[in-house]
Amino acid sequence: MNYSRKIADSLYWVGVNDRRIALFENVYPVPKGVSYNSYLLTDEKCALFDTVDAGFTHELLANVDHVLNGRALDYLIVNHMEPDHCASIADIVDHYPQVKIVCTAKAAAMMKQFFDFDVDHLVQTVKEGDTLSLGAHELTFVMAPMVHWPEVMVTYEKTAHILFSADAFGSFGSIDGNIFADEIDYKCEWLAEARRYYTNIVGKYGQQVQALLKKAAGLEISLICPLHSLVWRQDFAWLLDKYSKWSSYAPEEASVVIAYASVYGHTEKAADLLAAKLAERGIRHISVFDVSKTHPSYIIGEAFRCSALVLASITYNNGIFCNMDTLVHQLVAHNLQNRTVALIENGSWAPTCAKQIREELGGLKNCTVLEPTLSFKSALKDEQAAGIDELAAALCEAIGQ
Ligand code: FEO
């Protein structure tokens, strides 16, 4: 059965949806699944852009066979060697023995690590600015190291102005019939998951994404074809602005995300009270998360959206509560920058975890951790509510609200 979609003249989406997957990269929850996008451009020569996850090879081959309708597959362009996109390469080589693989030298080296076929015999390596003519279409290869692995390139087709953008501009979530972003309310339905995808998958490599954006700015673009989620054919300025903010670690808005660790609800109450005080002072779009039941990827996405972050934690084993410890570690690992952070700590006999959180956050660039820490024992008392209000005021001042 064929599930390919024609998305432009001579261009077909031949990818797949994966709604059975629970954890993308065996880490990130994907309640709405994910798509592995592969594209086929037909011309005098036919080129396939990337493949799909190993579990979907048969579906990919059926789609490609249908579109080719007996023609040969001349080229497989490999923009990225992560297995969600490269897993079916050996099957493509088996199925289309005349195919040439076009990729970077680093990708070829990885191909040898992943596969046993004669890579050197089939690969044609390309560098920045190299071109390949398919007939009416001409491809130019643009290096994009660390977006999201070192071997990555993106491919630009200059006749129809198509950017095959690899992981860039992708998102979690399946393609639900509507394959173009402009067919859904993307500012509402796509943005939060795209932010979570970007910040968790590529967030650490902002500098490299900025370098790619600089190159993309010089290209006329009519269509962006990422390796996950929707295809873009309009509102590129909005999309590029989001990527520009995320990759430069600039907040999207003056707002606050509060993440709390609470065993019996007392620290949660303090977090709730702070959220209410912030709202009363005019802060909008505040979000509050329990670190024990929220995967850190959601909080990291929100930390990239907001200008300020509050971490409220109980003290546990004389240290940071385990789930909060994971979040703090992940925030540092994902290179969050340019934020204001406030700390609240609780402990029934020795509230000490904020000192350790503060030390760990020392690894964040250009972030201000407000003084003092709001510290309390067991449960917040009426007389301590003023401290919460002061913290709200300090946060508002720090983020210019
Ligand atoms: Fe979707 Fe980095 O692979």
XYZ file of N, CA and C and ligand atoms in Angstrom, residues 24-25 36 80 82-85 147-149 152 167 197 201 227-228, ligand 1:
54
model
N 10.707 9.179 22.401
C 11.613 9.503 21.296
C 13.045 9.488 21.833
N 13.952 8.910 21.102
C 15.337 8.691 21.558
C 15.364 7.928 22.880
N 8.663 10.472 10.753
C 9.997 10.414 10.155
C 9.786 10.774 8.694
N 21.490 13.417 7.436
C 21.712 13.181 8.868
C 21.788 11.675 9.109
N 21.527 10.078 12.166
C 20.889 9.506 13.357
C 19.900 8.444 12.880
N 19.808 7.311 13.605
C 19.031 6.177 13.082
C 17.538 6.428 12.860
N 16.961 7.485 13.440
C 15.554 7.750 13.099
C 15.421 8.147 11.629
N 16.555 8.472 10.992
C 16.522 8.847 9.571
C 17.408 7.966 8.693
N 23.830 20.340 14.120
C 22.386 20.603 14.048
C 21.711 19.327 13.511
N 21.829 18.161 14.145
C 22.129 18.079 15.541
C 23.327 17.186 15.862
N 23.890 16.554 14.854
C 25.104 15.742 14.997
C 26.190 16.379 14.127
N 25.988 16.513 10.010
C 24.751 17.002 9.371
C 25.042 18.024 8.280
N 17.084 18.004 10.849
C 16.296 18.110 12.084
C 15.755 19.529 12.324
N 10.771 20.053 21.344
C 11.661 19.282 20.458
C 12.990 20.023 20.267
N 16.433 18.649 21.906
C 17.239 17.895 20.944
C 18.450 18.713 20.492
N 12.907 16.925 8.750
C 12.865 15.467 8.891
C 11.788 14.993 9.861
N 11.189 15.924 10.598
C 10.055 15.583 11.456
C 8.965 16.648 11.295
Fe 15.619 13.332 14.001
Fe 18.822 14.019 15.062
O 17.462 12.976 14.342
